[in-house]
């Protein structure tokens, strides 16, 4: 519905607080759904041109001749169909499970014939597969068998549960999917079969289990395994690996397994070679790969909170790009051969309406040689055909070149894509690779940054830095020498100067401002001699609230600055995503929680520090954030990911230092032994946790009371 | 008796179960059923024949009631039915299903008596909170026709249904080439405790089975769509039902995934007999219903459903999100409901003829005038964004997209490249940029201020280029003009404000119509001072809802009326009005329509989209579809524009599009002027070649030559043939390459490449 042109307003991003039904539905011209992609920062790019446009509906006009009266044709729609398969001649087969038959359509979608073996009727067939020589394999689920028919539908062979000593007794043979590879090996997925797919050799003998998933293993499981006895653990652990519930095979013989379930949130798609290794798990060069498939929008999630995508099926094209359908959110997501998202789209027709392009319950998907998609809907009981759009075709062409490593060739196509859609991330990545290949590192860095690819950005920056160093080597080297020599001279002069002036220094503060300055200056003493420094805070009045506030402000500024100014290589973030108010809030809560809880605990635990000491000490302990954090953020801008260990070393050292300062702070302020300090800190952390829970409950209850009083008031006033 | 105690537990259980059974059998447990469900159930239980006591009116019972030069109206007093004879060709239009095919009606029971009835309705007993709506018809409830009186041009009478407690006054008149049915609200009485929810008057007007015949239902879905009779009947049985001018925000409507209805029209063609119906009054409270054969009966029928009361959400606790759904009690929507059926002559009997007739209607009833081209070239519609905001580190960051001088530069460059007839619309010029809604003056200093804008306008005027400014008074997040959400926002019947929160963190509230008009009125003088030529009014001309704001609210029809007046004011005081895909009620004062819908909703029963809206509008109002640089499919949509007679439009910014990724409100995916400059000019030249000399011509014919090949015919003989197929189209001396078009002017062929 083009009520509110999606291309013009970001209304979809609006959070509809209350139903404003007149504004909720929007879609593009040409298609009834919205197409999305994601940028490198995980943000939704919406209003993307559609990749696919609906072409037609297939299978809504099926008829059979009436049994009593053969001339009369009775409508016989598909009933709960489960699988669609396109053979190498682009002819279409649908496993029409509810009608116990296979429906065969011509290339153009018109009806060709029904296939049922005459002497051995099908019962709830869930899957159909056609080999190159035209033999038809059917997973005849209800009869617990897989059958092979010749192209005319004559029964050739049938396989039940394989008779093998390796076959587990508890395996229930309910075949739901069958595929055959080029060698003639048969792969059968069974309902709930967590051993993996059953692989049969061309003669039908059991060969092995193929592509089994791993059982989920969480941190809690690890704890249990460590603590429990063997028997207890065995009792506890009724977890089995999720079963493979769909498979597809591409032109190169790679088998894609589909796994779904409430706990399956990654590796829902695996691309397996003949040995069963997952090739999608490997990350490609210059990009980080996300192993989770099935995309959704915040709107999807608002309608079904906490739902996870449940992938039903996948289709693969000749270049290895694959398309998956998700039963939960009814979205179609497309990925390239590396698993990078290209597009996703979705939209639902209202109840009682069947519209071209909108799918209510996708169960199966396949693709023909023209890259046309066929999606089977087992609620509407139709097959929908989608055709590649102009934009989609352009993207596929360009991405194909990039995948083949023809970066320069891909450049003009990606430029065209980017012209049509300035926010299309794969185009930015493609152009970045092309620029890098050509040696235009500055441009590459810009594109990589826009694409949110910190690894590529860092690589480009490494090159830029190298070039700069090479160009400026002479200046650089001289500069370095001057710096070293100069610093030696300056240091000598400085120490001479200091020794002259020493003695005239330590005077009592004259004005308040000078006192604060003194307090802040105490920082440097404290950093060198932490224990003495903190003791001085407590007993010699070296600190003040004002001084502490200044330092805390500095620490907050340091956190904000390092968020804002750390190099993109180490800080993959958009400037719009930095919320300094949120940082402020978190910072204040942290400081207050620590100060209050630590003070309370110390007060009952023989601590000698006053509240002011705890507060001031806390501020002083955060100083490394300022004196290390800020320079580190600045320096990160000349570092690349190759120097990441250095960066992270300094950062972690800073954190450790802060930790030690806190420790010494507690120890000196309260005059504790090491053991007492440890106990105090642990108790403080515990107290913070308790306080958080209390605060949570208090807020909740107060709100309830507020609502109650308000309702009471309304009741009194309005009745 | 002690043994009894031993079994007391069992006795207790038995007694409890018995009690439950008695309760269930006695209590009226009713299941709420959606209307569609009820109808479908009716069809399912139907017997396969057209009797069940239902009889169509006998032909002998009709008496002449009135006559015009072209039409003859006959009335059947016993049943309240009528028939109209078209004297031009002898065609007869009946207010009931085609009697010749009655034997194969395919229904029995309730639906058979509905089919022969002049009136269907739904009512509910409001005194009983558990009552369900009851659907019935005049014939089924054995009502009587009373008080029949001849009036000027026709007849008036009352449908009296004592069993339901309704007296429904109806009049039927003929004038020129139309017959008009109307239900006057004033004398409509609900005598019983039941209240009327909806009414369908003469829903089966001209219903036919037409198994083999060439014909279709025309539905106002998007730009218009056809439900063909010829299509092999789908095994999926669904109907079309949509509210005219879209959902009413104050009421519950099952969420629709279809296009909004922008035109209150529908039609039917069977063989060479065709009519187009226009909902003349009461359109904002009407639904259009189309039922292809095989859904509820074997008849194809199409009509209107007049709504009198609707369901809404009564909130009981806003913070806990507690509410229940109920019907509006008491007051019904008080509009007269008038539908006109224009009967088309044989040579006009297709959708293009229907659209032409609707154009006549627009000219006559809504005072639209044939436009006079102000330039020899076709227009080029250019919108430019001034600025918008995005989230910044401390406060929102203001992103300049096109300053006034930047806009001047864009216009200058385009003009220099030969695009002379530019129509400029400037967006996001207000203080705070595009996402500041509701208050518009003064002009933001950062894009040049009033002075800079005036300078730009003066420059444009020196090239005879008009400048429009976009405003949206329908939503407010700035609280300018004294707007207070609680006082001036749209509310539903339970008092809930219609608002949403935007990613900027602002609450955006829908503004009550009367307040909106006051704001517009207040700003008029300042707009006039800027020297601009008009306003693109967003948030007006659509999104009308029943507003229960006690001071500023009104009914949906009143909202539509307020819109018309507001637009008239703007037109009178500033000069021009542009709208975005408006409801056609708002057309009287409009110069140009942006984003006019050019597609249908891809319903399975629809066979294809037709450019009905475009045929009706070409030569009256200029229109554009999606901007070219925001299209879904570049070539395809270009061809569609050429077929539909739509002019080119572009959304441009001076800044690169990537700078606008984070802004709150503006969202084109590609707007950088430098990227598009050359292509825009090339594209424009193609449009110009086709449209320059037919700017004021009406479209008089449109047809599908073969699948994927469309022909549009203009007054004066110009024909445009568009070929959407992957292979070339050839016929006689006409050749159209694949995915291309050809223009034939006065018999001469100019193939375009």
PDB file of N, CA and C in Angstrom, chain B residues 63 397 701:
ATOM      1  N   UNK B  63     -43.495  -0.965 -13.040  1.00  0.00           N
ATOM      2  CA  UNK B  63     -44.244   0.123 -13.650  1.00  0.00           C
ATOM      3  C   UNK B  63     -43.327   1.307 -13.880  1.00  0.00           C
ATOM      4  N   UNK B 397      21.997  17.119  15.467  1.00  0.00           N
ATOM      5  CA  UNK B 397      22.866  17.776  14.496  1.00  0.00           C
ATOM      6  C   UNK B 397      22.012  18.173  13.290  1.00  0.00           C
ATOM      7  N   UNK B 701      -8.812   6.389 -24.644  1.00  0.00           N
ATOM      8  CA  UNK B 701      -8.839   4.938 -24.802  1.00  0.00           C
ATOM      9  C   UNK B 701      -7.615   4.314 -24.156  1.00  0.00           C
TER      10      UNK B 701
END
